[in-house]
Short mmCIF file of C-alpha atoms in Angstrom, two decimals:
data_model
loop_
_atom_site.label_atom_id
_atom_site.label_comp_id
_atom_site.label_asym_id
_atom_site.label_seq_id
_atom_site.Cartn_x
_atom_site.Cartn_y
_atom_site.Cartn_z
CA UNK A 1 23.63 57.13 173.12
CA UNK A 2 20.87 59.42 171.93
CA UNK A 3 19.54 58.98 168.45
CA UNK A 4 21.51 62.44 167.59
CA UNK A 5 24.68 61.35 168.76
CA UNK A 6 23.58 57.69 166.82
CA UNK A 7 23.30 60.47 164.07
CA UNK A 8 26.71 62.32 164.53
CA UNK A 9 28.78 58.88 164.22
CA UNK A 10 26.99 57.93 160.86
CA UNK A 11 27.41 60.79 159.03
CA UNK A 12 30.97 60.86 159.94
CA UNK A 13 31.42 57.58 157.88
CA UNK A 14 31.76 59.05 154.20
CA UNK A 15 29.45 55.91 152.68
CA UNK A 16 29.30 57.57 149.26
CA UNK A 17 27.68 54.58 147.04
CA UNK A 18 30.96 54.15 144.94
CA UNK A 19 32.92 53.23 148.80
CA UNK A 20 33.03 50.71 151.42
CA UNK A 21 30.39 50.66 154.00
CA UNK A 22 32.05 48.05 156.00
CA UNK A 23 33.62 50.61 158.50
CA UNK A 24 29.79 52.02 159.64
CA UNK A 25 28.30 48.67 159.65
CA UNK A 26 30.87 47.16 162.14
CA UNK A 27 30.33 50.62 164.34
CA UNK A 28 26.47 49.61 164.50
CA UNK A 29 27.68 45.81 165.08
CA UNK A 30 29.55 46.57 167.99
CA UNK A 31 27.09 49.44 169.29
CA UNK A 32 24.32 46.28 169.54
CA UNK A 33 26.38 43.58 170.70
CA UNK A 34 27.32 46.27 173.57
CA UNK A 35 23.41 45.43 174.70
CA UNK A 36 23.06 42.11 173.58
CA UNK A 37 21.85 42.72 170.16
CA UNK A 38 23.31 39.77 167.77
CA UNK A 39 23.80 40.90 164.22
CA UNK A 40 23.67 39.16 160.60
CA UNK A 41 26.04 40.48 158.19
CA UNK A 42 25.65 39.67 153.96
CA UNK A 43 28.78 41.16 152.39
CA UNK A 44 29.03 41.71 148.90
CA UNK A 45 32.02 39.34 146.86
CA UNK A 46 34.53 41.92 147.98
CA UNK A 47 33.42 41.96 151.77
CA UNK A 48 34.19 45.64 151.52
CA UNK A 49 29.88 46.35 152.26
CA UNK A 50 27.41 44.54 154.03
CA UNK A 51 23.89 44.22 154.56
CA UNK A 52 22.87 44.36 158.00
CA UNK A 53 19.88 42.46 159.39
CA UNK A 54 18.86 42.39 163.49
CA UNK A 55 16.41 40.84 165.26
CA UNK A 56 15.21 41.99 168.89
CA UNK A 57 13.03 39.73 170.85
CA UNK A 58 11.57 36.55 169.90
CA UNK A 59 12.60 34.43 167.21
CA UNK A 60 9.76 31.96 166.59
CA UNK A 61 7.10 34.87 165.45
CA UNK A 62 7.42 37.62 162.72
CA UNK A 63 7.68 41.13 163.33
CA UNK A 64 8.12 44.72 162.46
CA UNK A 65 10.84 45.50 160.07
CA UNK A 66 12.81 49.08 159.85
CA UNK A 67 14.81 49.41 156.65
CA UNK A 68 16.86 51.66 155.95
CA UNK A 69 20.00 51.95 153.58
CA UNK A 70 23.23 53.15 154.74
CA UNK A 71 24.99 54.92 151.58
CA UNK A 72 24.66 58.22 150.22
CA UNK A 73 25.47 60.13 147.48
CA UNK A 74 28.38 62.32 146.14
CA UNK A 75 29.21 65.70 147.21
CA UNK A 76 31.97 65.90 144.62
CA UNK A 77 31.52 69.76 142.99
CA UNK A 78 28.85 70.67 145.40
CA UNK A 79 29.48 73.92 147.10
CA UNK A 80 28.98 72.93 150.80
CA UNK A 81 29.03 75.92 153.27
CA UNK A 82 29.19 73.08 156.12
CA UNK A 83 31.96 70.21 156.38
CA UNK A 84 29.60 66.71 154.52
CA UNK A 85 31.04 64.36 157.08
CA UNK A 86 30.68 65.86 160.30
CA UNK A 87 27.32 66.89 161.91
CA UNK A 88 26.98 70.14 162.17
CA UNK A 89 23.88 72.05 164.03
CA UNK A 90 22.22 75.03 163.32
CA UNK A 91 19.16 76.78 163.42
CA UNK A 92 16.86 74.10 164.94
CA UNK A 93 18.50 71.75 162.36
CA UNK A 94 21.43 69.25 161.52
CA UNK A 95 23.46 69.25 158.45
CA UNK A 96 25.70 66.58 156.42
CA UNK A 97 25.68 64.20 153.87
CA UNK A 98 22.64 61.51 154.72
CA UNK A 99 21.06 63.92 157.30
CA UNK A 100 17.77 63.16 155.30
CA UNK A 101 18.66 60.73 152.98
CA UNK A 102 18.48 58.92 155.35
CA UNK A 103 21.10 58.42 158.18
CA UNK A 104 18.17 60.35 160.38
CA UNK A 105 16.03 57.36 159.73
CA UNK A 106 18.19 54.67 160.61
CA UNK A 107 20.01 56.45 163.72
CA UNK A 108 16.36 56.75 165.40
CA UNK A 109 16.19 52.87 163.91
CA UNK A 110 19.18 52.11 165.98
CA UNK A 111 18.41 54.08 168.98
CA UNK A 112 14.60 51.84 169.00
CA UNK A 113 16.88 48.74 167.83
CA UNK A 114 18.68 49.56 171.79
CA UNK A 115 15.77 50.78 173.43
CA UNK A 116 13.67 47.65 172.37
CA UNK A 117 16.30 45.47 173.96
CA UNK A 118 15.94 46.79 177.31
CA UNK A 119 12.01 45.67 177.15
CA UNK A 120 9.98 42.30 177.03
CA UNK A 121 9.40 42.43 173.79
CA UNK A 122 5.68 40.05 172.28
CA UNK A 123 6.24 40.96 168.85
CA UNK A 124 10.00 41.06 167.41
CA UNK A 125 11.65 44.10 166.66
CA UNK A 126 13.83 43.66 163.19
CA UNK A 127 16.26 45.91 161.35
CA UNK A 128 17.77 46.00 158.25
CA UNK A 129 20.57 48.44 156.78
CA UNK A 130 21.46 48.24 153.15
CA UNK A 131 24.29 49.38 150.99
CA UNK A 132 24.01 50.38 147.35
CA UNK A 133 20.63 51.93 147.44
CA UNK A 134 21.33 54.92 145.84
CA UNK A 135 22.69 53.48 142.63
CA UNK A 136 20.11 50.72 141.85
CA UNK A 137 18.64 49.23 145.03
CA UNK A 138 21.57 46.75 144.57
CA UNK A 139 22.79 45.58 148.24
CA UNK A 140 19.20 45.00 149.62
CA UNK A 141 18.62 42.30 146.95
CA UNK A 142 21.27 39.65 148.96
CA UNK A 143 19.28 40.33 152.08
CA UNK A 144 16.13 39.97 150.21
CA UNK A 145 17.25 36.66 149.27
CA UNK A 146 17.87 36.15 152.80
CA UNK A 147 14.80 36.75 153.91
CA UNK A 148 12.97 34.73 151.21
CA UNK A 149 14.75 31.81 152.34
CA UNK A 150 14.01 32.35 156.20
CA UNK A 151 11.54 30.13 157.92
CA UNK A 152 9.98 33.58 158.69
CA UNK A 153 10.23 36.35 157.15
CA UNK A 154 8.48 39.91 158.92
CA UNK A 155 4.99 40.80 158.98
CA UNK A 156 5.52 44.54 157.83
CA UNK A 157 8.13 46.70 157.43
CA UNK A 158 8.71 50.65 157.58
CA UNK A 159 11.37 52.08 154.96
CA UNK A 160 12.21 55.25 156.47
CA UNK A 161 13.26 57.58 153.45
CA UNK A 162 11.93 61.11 154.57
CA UNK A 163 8.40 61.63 154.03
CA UNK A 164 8.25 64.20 156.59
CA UNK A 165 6.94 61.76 158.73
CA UNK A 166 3.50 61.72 156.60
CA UNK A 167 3.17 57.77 156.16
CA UNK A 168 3.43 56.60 152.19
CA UNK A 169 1.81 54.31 150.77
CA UNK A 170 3.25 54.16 147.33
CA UNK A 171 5.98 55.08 145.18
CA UNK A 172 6.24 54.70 141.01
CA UNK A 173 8.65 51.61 139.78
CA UNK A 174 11.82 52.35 137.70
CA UNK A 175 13.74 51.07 134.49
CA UNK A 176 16.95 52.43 133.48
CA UNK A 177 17.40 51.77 130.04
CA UNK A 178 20.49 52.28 127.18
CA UNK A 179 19.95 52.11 123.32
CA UNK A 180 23.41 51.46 121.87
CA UNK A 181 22.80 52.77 118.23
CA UNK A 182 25.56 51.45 115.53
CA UNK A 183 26.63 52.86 112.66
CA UNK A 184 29.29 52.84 110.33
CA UNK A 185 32.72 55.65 110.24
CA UNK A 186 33.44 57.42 107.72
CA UNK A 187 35.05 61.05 106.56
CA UNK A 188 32.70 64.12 107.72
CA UNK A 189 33.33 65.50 103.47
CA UNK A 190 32.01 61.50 102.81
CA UNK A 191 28.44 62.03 106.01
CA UNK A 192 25.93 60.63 103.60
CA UNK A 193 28.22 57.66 102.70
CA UNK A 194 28.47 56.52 105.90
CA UNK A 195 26.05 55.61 108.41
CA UNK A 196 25.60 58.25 111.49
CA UNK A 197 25.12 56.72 114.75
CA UNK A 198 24.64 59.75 116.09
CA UNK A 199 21.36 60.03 113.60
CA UNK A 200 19.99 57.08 115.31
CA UNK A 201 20.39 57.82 118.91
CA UNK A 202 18.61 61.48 118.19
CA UNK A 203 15.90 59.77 116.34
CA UNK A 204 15.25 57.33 119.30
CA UNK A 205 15.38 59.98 121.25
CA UNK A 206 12.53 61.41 119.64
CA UNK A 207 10.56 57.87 119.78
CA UNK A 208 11.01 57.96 123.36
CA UNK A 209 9.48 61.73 123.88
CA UNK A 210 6.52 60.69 121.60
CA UNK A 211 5.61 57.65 123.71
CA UNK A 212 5.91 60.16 126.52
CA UNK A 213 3.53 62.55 125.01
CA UNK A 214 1.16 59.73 124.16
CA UNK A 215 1.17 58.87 128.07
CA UNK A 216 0.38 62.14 129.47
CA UNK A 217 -1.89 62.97 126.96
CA UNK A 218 -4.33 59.36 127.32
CA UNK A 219 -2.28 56.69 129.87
CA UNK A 220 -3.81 55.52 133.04
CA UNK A 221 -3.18 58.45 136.21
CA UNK A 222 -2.74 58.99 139.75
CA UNK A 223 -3.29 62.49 141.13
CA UNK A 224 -1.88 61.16 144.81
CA UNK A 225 2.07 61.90 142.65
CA UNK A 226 3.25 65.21 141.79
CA UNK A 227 3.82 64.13 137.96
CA UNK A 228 0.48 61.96 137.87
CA UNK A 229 1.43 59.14 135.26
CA UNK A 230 4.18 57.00 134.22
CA UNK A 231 7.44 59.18 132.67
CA UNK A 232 9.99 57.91 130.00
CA UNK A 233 13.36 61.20 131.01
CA UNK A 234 15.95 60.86 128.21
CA UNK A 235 19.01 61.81 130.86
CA UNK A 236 21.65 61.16 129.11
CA UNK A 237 23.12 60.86 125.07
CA UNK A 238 27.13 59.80 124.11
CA UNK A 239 28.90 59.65 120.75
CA UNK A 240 31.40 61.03 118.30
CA UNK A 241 35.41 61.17 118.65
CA UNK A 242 36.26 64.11 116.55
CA UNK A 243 33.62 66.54 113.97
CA UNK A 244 35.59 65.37 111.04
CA UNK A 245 34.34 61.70 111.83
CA UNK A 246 31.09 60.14 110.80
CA UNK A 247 30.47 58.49 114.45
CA UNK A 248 29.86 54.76 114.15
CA UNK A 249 28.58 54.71 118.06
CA UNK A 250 26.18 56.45 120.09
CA UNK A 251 24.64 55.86 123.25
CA UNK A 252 21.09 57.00 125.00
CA UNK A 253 20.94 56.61 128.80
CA UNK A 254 16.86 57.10 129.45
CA UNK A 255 14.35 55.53 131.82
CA UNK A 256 11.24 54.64 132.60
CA UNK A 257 9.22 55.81 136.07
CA UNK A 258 6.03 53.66 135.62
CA UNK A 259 2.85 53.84 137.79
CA UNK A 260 1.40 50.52 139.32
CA UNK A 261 -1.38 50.38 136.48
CA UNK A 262 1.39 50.42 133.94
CA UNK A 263 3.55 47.57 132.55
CA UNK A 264 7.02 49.45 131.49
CA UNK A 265 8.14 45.54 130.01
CA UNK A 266 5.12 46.97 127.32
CA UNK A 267 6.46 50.31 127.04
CA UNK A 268 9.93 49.05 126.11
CA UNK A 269 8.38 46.48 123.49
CA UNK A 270 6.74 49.24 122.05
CA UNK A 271 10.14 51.28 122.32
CA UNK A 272 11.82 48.95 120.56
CA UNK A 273 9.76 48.32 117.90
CA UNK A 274 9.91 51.89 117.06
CA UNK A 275 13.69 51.24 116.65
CA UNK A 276 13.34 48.54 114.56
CA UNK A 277 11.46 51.12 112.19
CA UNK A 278 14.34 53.69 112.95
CA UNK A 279 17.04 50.77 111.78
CA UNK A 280 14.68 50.28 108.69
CA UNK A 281 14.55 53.60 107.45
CA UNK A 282 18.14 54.25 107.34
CA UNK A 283 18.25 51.58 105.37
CA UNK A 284 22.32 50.86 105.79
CA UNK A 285 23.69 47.39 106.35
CA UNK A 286 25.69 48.61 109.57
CA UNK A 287 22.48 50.32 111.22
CA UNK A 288 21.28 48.77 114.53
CA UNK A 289 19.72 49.32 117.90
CA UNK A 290 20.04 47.54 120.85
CA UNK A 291 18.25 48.23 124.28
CA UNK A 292 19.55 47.01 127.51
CA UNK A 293 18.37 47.21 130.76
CA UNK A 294 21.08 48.69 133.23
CA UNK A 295 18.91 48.31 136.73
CA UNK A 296 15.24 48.17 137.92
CA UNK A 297 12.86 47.93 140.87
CA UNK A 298 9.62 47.83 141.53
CA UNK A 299 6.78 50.49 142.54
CA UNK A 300 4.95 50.00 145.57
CA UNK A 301 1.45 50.31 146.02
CA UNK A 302 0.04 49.20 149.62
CA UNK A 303 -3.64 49.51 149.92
CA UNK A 304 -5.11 51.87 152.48
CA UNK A 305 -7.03 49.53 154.09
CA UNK A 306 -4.35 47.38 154.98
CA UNK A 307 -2.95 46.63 158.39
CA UNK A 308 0.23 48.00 158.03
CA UNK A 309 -1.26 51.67 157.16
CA UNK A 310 -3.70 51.35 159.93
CA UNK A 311 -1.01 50.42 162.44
CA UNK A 312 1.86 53.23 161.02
CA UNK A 313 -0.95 55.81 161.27
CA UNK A 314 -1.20 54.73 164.80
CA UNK A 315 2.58 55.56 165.68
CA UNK A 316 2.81 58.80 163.72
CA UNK A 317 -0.63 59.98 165.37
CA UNK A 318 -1.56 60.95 161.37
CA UNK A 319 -4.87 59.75 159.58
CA UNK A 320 -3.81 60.30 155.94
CA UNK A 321 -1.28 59.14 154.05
CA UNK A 322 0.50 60.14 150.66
CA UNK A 323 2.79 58.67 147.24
CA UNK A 324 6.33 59.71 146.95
CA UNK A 325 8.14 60.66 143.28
CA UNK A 326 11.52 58.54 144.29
CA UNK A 327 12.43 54.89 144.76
CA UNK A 328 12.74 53.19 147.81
CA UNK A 329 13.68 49.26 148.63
CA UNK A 330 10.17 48.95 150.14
CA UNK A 331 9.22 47.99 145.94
CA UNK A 332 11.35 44.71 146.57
CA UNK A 333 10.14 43.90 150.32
CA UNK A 334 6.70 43.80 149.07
CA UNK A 335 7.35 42.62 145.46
CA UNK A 336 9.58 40.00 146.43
CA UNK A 337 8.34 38.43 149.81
CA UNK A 338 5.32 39.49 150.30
CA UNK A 339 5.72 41.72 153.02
CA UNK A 340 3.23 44.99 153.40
CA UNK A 341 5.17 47.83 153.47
CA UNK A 342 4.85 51.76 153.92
CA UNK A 343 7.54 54.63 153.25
CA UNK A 344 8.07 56.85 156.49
CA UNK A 345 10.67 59.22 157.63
CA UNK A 346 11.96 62.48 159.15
CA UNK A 347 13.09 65.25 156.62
CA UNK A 348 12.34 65.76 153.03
CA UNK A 349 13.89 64.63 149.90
CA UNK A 350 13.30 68.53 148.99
CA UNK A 351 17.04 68.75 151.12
CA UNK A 352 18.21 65.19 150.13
CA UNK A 353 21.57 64.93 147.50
CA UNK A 354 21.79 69.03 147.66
CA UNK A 355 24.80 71.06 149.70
CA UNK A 356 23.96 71.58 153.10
CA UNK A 357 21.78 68.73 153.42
CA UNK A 358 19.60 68.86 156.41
CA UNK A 359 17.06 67.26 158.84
CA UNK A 360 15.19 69.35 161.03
CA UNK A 361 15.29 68.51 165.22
CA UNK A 362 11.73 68.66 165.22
CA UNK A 363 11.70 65.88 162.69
CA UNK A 364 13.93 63.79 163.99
CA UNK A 365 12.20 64.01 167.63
CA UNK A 366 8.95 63.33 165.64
CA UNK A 367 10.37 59.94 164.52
CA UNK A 368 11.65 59.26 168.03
CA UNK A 369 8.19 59.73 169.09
CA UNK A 370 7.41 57.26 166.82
CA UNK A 371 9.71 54.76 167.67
CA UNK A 372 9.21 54.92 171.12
CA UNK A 373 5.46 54.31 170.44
CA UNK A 374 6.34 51.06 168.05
CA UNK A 375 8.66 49.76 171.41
CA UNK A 376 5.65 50.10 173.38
CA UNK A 377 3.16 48.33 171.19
CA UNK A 378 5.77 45.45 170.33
CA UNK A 379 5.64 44.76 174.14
CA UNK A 380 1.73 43.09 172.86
CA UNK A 381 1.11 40.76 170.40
CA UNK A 382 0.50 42.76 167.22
#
């Protein structure tokens, strides 16, 4: 199979975040084993999803890992012009759900994973397929923990999220955050008797834009991102049952996007001291505040001298490099185990979670290209 019909089966396996991915991980299982390829699964507690994790060639010396994660997200109330789950191509490109984000990736991944077998491979070829990124970088962490506990663990790895096939060496970290704000109920002719929740969550609202103010205006920044320093984005605020009720709950959904250089454990200290004064000033016996963290992961910052640029570069035939505005796992390979890692795939995140979600076939034959040049150079010791 060709990395485009690789490509075709994926996407026909709706892997929407909130589903099982257990049905497209035991396609690629059996796919491998049909060349000798042994797989490791790590299901979640309900073994409905599974991380997948492959190693081709020798065992007794680390190697290049390709990451990629396998679910994608919704298409409920988008207005698709083209069927999500089945590959459709047009113009010099290929539509449906994951097409960029990133089912291109890890089809080419698949296709090297196959092609890598067939050669006397030096240097071992690894790959890894995730579930959950999209809503947290949640599955990855199990095979993280794998891989921490391995007596080897690989010497670099390549998430492929699309970068266009520009190699990145950096993306921001992110907290997701939620102030419950309490109050007390009472009759809407009674407000100023009772104690507004609703008060307090639009008040820490406004704490969080003027700590995002202060950043732009003198935090540390990096003119390689679009949006050059660390962001607090309020995204979403709950409360109230009925107008005639003083609400005693509200909710604020927010997050932090922080830049290497900043410490968003300091930003939230800071946040929450500000709703300690917020709490004070209302001066009611049921007021209160509470911030939670709902997920996180970390940024990634992989210096351009190291080998892992140097080598990527190589592949791609590209001497520069850039930093990506989203998330990727490659935060936890590097945080976590130590493992130098760059961001590089076909397609653009421009296309990613929108209708009609596309890859180009000029990307996707630039990351064959690619892969067939990492097969080659795996045949030497890196």
């Amino acid at each position: 199979m060709n990395t485009l019909e690789i490509l075709e089966r994926l996407i026909a396996f709706p892997t929407v975040s909130r589903d099982p991915n257990r049905a497209l991980i035991d396609w690629v299982v059996a796919l491998l084993a049909e060349h000798g390829i042994a797989s490791t699964l790590i299901p979640d507690a309900s073994g409905h999803k599974a991380n997948l994790y492959a190693t081709i060639g020798p065992v007794d010396r680390p190697g290049v890992m390709l990451s990629g994660h396998t679910d994608v997200v919704p298409v409920d109330g988008q207005d698709w012009a083209k069927p999500p789950f089945e590959l459709t191509q047009a113009d010099g490109k290929v539509f449906g759900r994951g097409t960029a984000d990133m089912k291109g990736f890890c089809a080419a991944a698949i296709k090297a994973a196959i092609m890598a077998s067939k050669r006397d491979l030096k240097t071992p070829l690894h790959l890894a397929l995730s579930y959950d990124e999209e809503i947290g970088c949640i599955g990855v962490r199990s095979l993280v923990d794998m891989l921490a506990a391995a007596p080897l663990r690989p010497m670099m790895c390549i998430v492929g999220e699309p970068t266009g096939m520009q190699v990145a060496s950096g993306h921001k970290g992110k907290v997701a955050l939620r102030a419950t704000c309490k109050g007390e109920e009472g009759h809407s002719a009674l407000a100023p008797l009772a104690m507004n929740a609703l008060h307090l969550a639009i008040d820490f609202g406004n704490a969080v834009r003027a700590k995002q103010a202060a950043i732009a205006a003198t935090g540390h920044k990096d003119h390689d991102y679009d949006v050059p320093y660390t962001t607090l984005h309020l995204g979403k605020i709950a409360g109230g049952e009925s107008l005639n009720i003083v609400p005693n709950l509200a909710t604020v959904d927010f997050e932090i996007r922080n830049l290497a250089e900043d410490d968003p454990q300091a930003i939230i200290a800071e946040l929450a001291a500000e709703a300690a004064k917020i709490v004070s000033n209302a001066n009611h016996k049921s007021a209160a505040i509470e911030i939670t963290e709902t997920f996180s992961y970390p940024g990634l910052l992989t210096p351009q001298n190291a080998d892992v640029m140097a080598f990527v570069r190589a592949l791609t035939g590209s001497n520069g490099s850039i930093k990506v505005a989203f998330g990727t796992e490659g935060g936890l390979f590097n945080a976590k185990l130590g493992i130098p890692t760059v961001v590089c795939g076909p397609g653009s995140m421009m296309q990613g979670h929108k209708p009609d979600e596309f890859v180009s076939l000029e990307q996707l034959a630039a990351c064959d290209t690619m892969m067939s040049n990492l097969v080659r150079r795996l045949e030497g010791e890196i």
